[in-house]
Amino acid sequence: MATRRTFLKLAGAAGLAAPSLASAQGAARVVVVGGGFGGATAARTLKQLDPKLGVTLVEPNPIYTACPFSNSVLANLREMSQQQFRYDGIKAAGVTVAETSATAIDALARTVTLADGTQLSWDRLVLSPGIDFDWGAIPGYDEAAAQKMPHAWKAGAQTVLLRQQLQDMRDGGLVVMSSPPNPFRCPPGPYERASLIAYWLSIWKPKSKLLLLDSKDAFSKQRLFQDGWAQLYPGTIEWVPLSKGGKVTSVDPATLTLTTEFGSHKADVANVIPPQKAGAIAAKARVADRTGWCPVEPVAFESTLQRGIHVLGDAAIMGAMPKSAFAANAQAKVCAAAIVELLAGRAPQQPLLINTCYSLLAADYGISIAGVYRPDKGLLADIPGAGGVSPLSAVGGLRGQEALYASSWFRTITAETFG
Amino acid sequence: MGRLLLPALALAFLSGGPAQAADAPPNGPPGASSCTGCHAPMKVTDSVIPRIAGRKSADIVTAMREYRSDAWPSSVMGRIAKGFDDQQTEAIAAWFAVQPE
Ligand SMILES: Cc1cc2nc3c(=O)[nH]c(=O)nc-3n(C[C@H](O)[C@H](O)[C@H](O)COP(=O)(O)OP(=O)(O)OC[C@H]3O[C@@H](n4cnc5c(N)ncnc54)[C@H](O)[C@@H]3O)c2cc1C
């Protein structure tokens, strides 16, 4: 075991310096699996930085549905169509798009097998498959249960289902949400969702309440959210932390009941956000460890388990960097530049990365958390003194300004990612 | 040849003077490719975040210094600018300055 690990480590280190054989013989090939914020950005940036590279993006869906701002869709502040993006811009940039799934990966032979049976060879592989749910982590919560108690944590049909359930609910009903343990996609996301559902309830179903059951005792931007809830929706949102019985131990989809260590809650609408892990292809490629997530080095995001495979975005363990669309896009640009250097036999530069996550508490009330990161002891670490959250007391219309910057950010990042 | 060019490049960076597009690494110096998540290289309709591509390098450096010291009020730039020292900021500014406006 130890010997094998040491070998892989050494091999990985050697891989950083040695030019690949294929690139010496002809145009190098990079395959990118997953056309979300990480993968689509990586594919496009690779082609932009080195037009001679052969770049194939593997993604089964012809239309990508973005999660950021999907909580605004629940609150009827946006149309679903504003969340949807096609791959025409990526194709126009010279990327070959294979509209199918990757089903197997062989790190030694350097191939990826697609659902239609095709096999692609690569000099470098980029995986950005996002998340999958840990079905079975909450007894009673499986894919069938998600049709009754939607997660809406992959935007699309689930978002529409949850919105419909909210619209069909009686006034005076109880919405119950459950928030997963760390780490998970979009740490402030459940709390933004609770805010925007409360916003919508306050207009359309003002007698209703929202119970937020949490598997944690603390959460992202907590003071800002709780201050905002008290100010905007007094008495509407009740947050139950882990220590007060917030952890959901089982659910019954037939009766919309969520059970915790402290008791049971019957919901009129139930939104269960289950525990998560890296997208399934990561485990098949053997780049996921026992935690279910993928360890990577902090310069080119190459897997520490398999040489030549880079992992981005939600699927990867990125040290202090959270799982966000902003982060996946930023990592993808760094990774693409590093791959171009590696294929040319040069060492990639030590990167610096930024993350910023905006959250809305109402249509015109935005808050943010930011961080700046650098490689440190094999992980991405926070640069001390930088980053942090919006000030607790807002002056001069700051919350309204941040709401505007949030939507500007979404337009910018989607334009950069999908063209 | 590459060797002979190096001192000139170093000078261009140190002085914060105009750098040639070819000087910078392909996707910019460390950090620059994260700025573009908000300050896009292309024009984005309906974005109220100011554009910085093609702006004078000295102006970008000044703004970043003022944000860093909280001398200028900002919503988010103060928190971001504190992650970059003078040298890193100058390299990023020089790169943005030569991007198409
Ligand atoms: C409600 C909500 C709100 C959010 N709000 C924000 C926000 O305001 N700001 C922010 O920065 N982030 C936000 N996020 C987080 C953001 O959506 C994710 O962090 C981001 O999508 C991660 O990008 P990714 O590339 O890792 O994965 P994804 O964007 O999920 O992309 C993965 C892609 O891989 C494809 N794929 C998976 N397996 C395979 C396979 N085997 N073969 C081929 N393709 C495959 C999938 O079809 C998918 O298109 C939010 C998330 C949620 C749920």
CSV table of C-alpha atoms and ligand atoms in Angstrom, one decimal, chain A residues 33-39 58-61 64 67-71 87 100-102 128-130 152-153 185-186 192-193 281 312-315 323-326 328 356-358 409, ligand 1:
chain,number,residue,atom,x,y,z
A,33,VAL,CA,-15.7,15.4,-18.8
A,34,GLY,CA,-18.7,17.5,-17.6
A,35,GLY,CA,-19.9,20.8,-19.2
A,36,GLY,CA,-20.8,22.8,-16.1
A,37,PHE,CA,-19.0,25.9,-14.7
A,38,GLY,CA,-15.7,23.9,-14.3
A,39,GLY,CA,-15.6,21.8,-17.4
A,58,VAL,CA,-18.1,15.2,-23.0
A,59,GLU,CA,-21.5,16.3,-21.7
A,60,PRO,CA,-24.8,14.4,-22.1
A,61,ASN,CA,-27.2,17.4,-21.8
A,64,TYR,CA,-27.0,23.3,-19.2
A,67,CYS,CA,-27.9,26.4,-10.1
A,68,PRO,CA,-26.8,29.9,-9.1
A,69,PHE,CA,-29.9,32.1,-9.1
A,70,SER,CA,-32.2,29.0,-9.2
A,71,ASN,CA,-33.4,30.0,-5.8
A,87,TYR,CA,-22.9,24.8,-26.0
A,100,THR,CA,-23.0,11.7,-24.2
A,101,SER,CA,-21.8,10.5,-20.8
A,102,ALA,CA,-18.4,9.1,-19.9
A,128,SER,CA,-15.6,18.3,-13.6
A,129,PRO,CA,-18.6,16.1,-13.0
A,130,GLY,CA,-20.1,18.1,-10.1
A,152,ALA,CA,-33.7,20.9,-6.2
A,153,TRP,CA,-29.9,20.8,-5.6
A,185,ARG,CA,-22.3,22.3,-3.0
A,186,CYS,CA,-22.8,26.0,-2.3
A,192,GLU,CA,-30.4,31.8,0.5
A,193,ARG,CA,-33.2,29.4,-0.4
A,281,ILE,CA,-17.5,9.0,-12.7
A,312,LEU,CA,-12.1,20.7,-10.8
A,313,GLY,CA,-15.1,22.2,-9.1
A,314,ASP,CA,-17.5,20.6,-6.7
A,315,ALA,CA,-16.0,17.1,-7.1
A,323,LYS,CA,-17.8,24.4,-3.7
A,324,SER,CA,-19.2,27.2,-5.9
A,325,ALA,CA,-19.7,28.1,-9.5
A,326,PHE,CA,-17.3,31.1,-9.0
A,328,ALA,CA,-15.1,26.1,-10.4
A,356,THR,CA,-16.9,35.2,-4.1
A,357,CYS,CA,-20.4,33.9,-3.3
A,358,TYR,CA,-23.3,36.3,-3.4
A,409,TRP,CA,-21.7,38.5,-11.6
C,1,LIG,C1,-29.5,26.3,-5.2
C,1,LIG,C2,-28.0,26.5,-5.6
C,1,LIG,C3,-27.6,27.8,-5.6
C,1,LIG,C4,-26.2,28.1,-6.0
C,1,LIG,N1,-25.8,29.4,-6.0
C,1,LIG,C5,-24.5,29.7,-6.3
C,1,LIG,C6,-24.1,31.0,-6.4
C,1,LIG,O1,-24.8,32.0,-6.1
C,1,LIG,N2,-22.8,31.2,-6.7
C,1,LIG,C7,-21.9,30.2,-6.9
C,1,LIG,O2,-20.8,30.5,-7.2
C,1,LIG,N3,-22.3,28.9,-6.9
C,1,LIG,C8,-23.6,28.6,-6.6
C,1,LIG,N4,-24.0,27.3,-6.6
C,1,LIG,C9,-23.0,26.2,-6.7
C,1,LIG,C10,-22.7,25.9,-8.2
C,1,LIG,O3,-23.9,25.5,-8.9
C,1,LIG,C11,-21.8,24.7,-8.3
C,1,LIG,O4,-20.7,24.9,-7.4
C,1,LIG,C12,-21.2,24.6,-9.7
C,1,LIG,O5,-22.2,24.2,-10.6
C,1,LIG,C13,-20.0,23.6,-9.7
C,1,LIG,O6,-19.5,23.4,-11.0
C,1,LIG,P1,-19.0,22.0,-11.5
C,1,LIG,O7,-18.4,22.2,-12.9
C,1,LIG,O8,-18.2,21.4,-10.5
C,1,LIG,O9,-20.3,21.1,-11.6
C,1,LIG,P2,-21.6,21.3,-12.4
C,1,LIG,O10,-21.9,22.7,-12.8
C,1,LIG,O11,-22.7,20.5,-11.7
C,1,LIG,O12,-21.4,20.5,-13.8
C,1,LIG,C14,-21.2,19.1,-13.9
C,1,LIG,C15,-21.5,18.7,-15.3
C,1,LIG,O13,-21.0,17.4,-15.5
C,1,LIG,C16,-21.9,16.6,-16.2
C,1,LIG,N5,-21.5,15.2,-15.9
C,1,LIG,C17,-21.6,14.5,-14.7
C,1,LIG,N6,-21.2,13.2,-14.9
C,1,LIG,C18,-20.8,13.1,-16.2
C,1,LIG,C19,-20.3,12.0,-17.0
C,1,LIG,N7,-20.1,10.8,-16.4
C,1,LIG,N8,-20.1,12.2,-18.3
C,1,LIG,C20,-20.3,13.5,-18.8
C,1,LIG,N9,-20.8,14.5,-18.2
C,1,LIG,C21,-21.0,14.3,-16.8
C,1,LIG,C22,-23.3,17.0,-15.7
C,1,LIG,O14,-24.3,16.7,-16.6
C,1,LIG,C23,-23.0,18.5,-15.5
C,1,LIG,O15,-23.4,19.3,-16.6
C,1,LIG,C24,-25.4,27.0,-6.2
C,1,LIG,C25,-25.8,25.7,-6.2
C,1,LIG,C26,-27.2,25.5,-5.9
C,1,LIG,C27,-27.7,24.1,-5.8
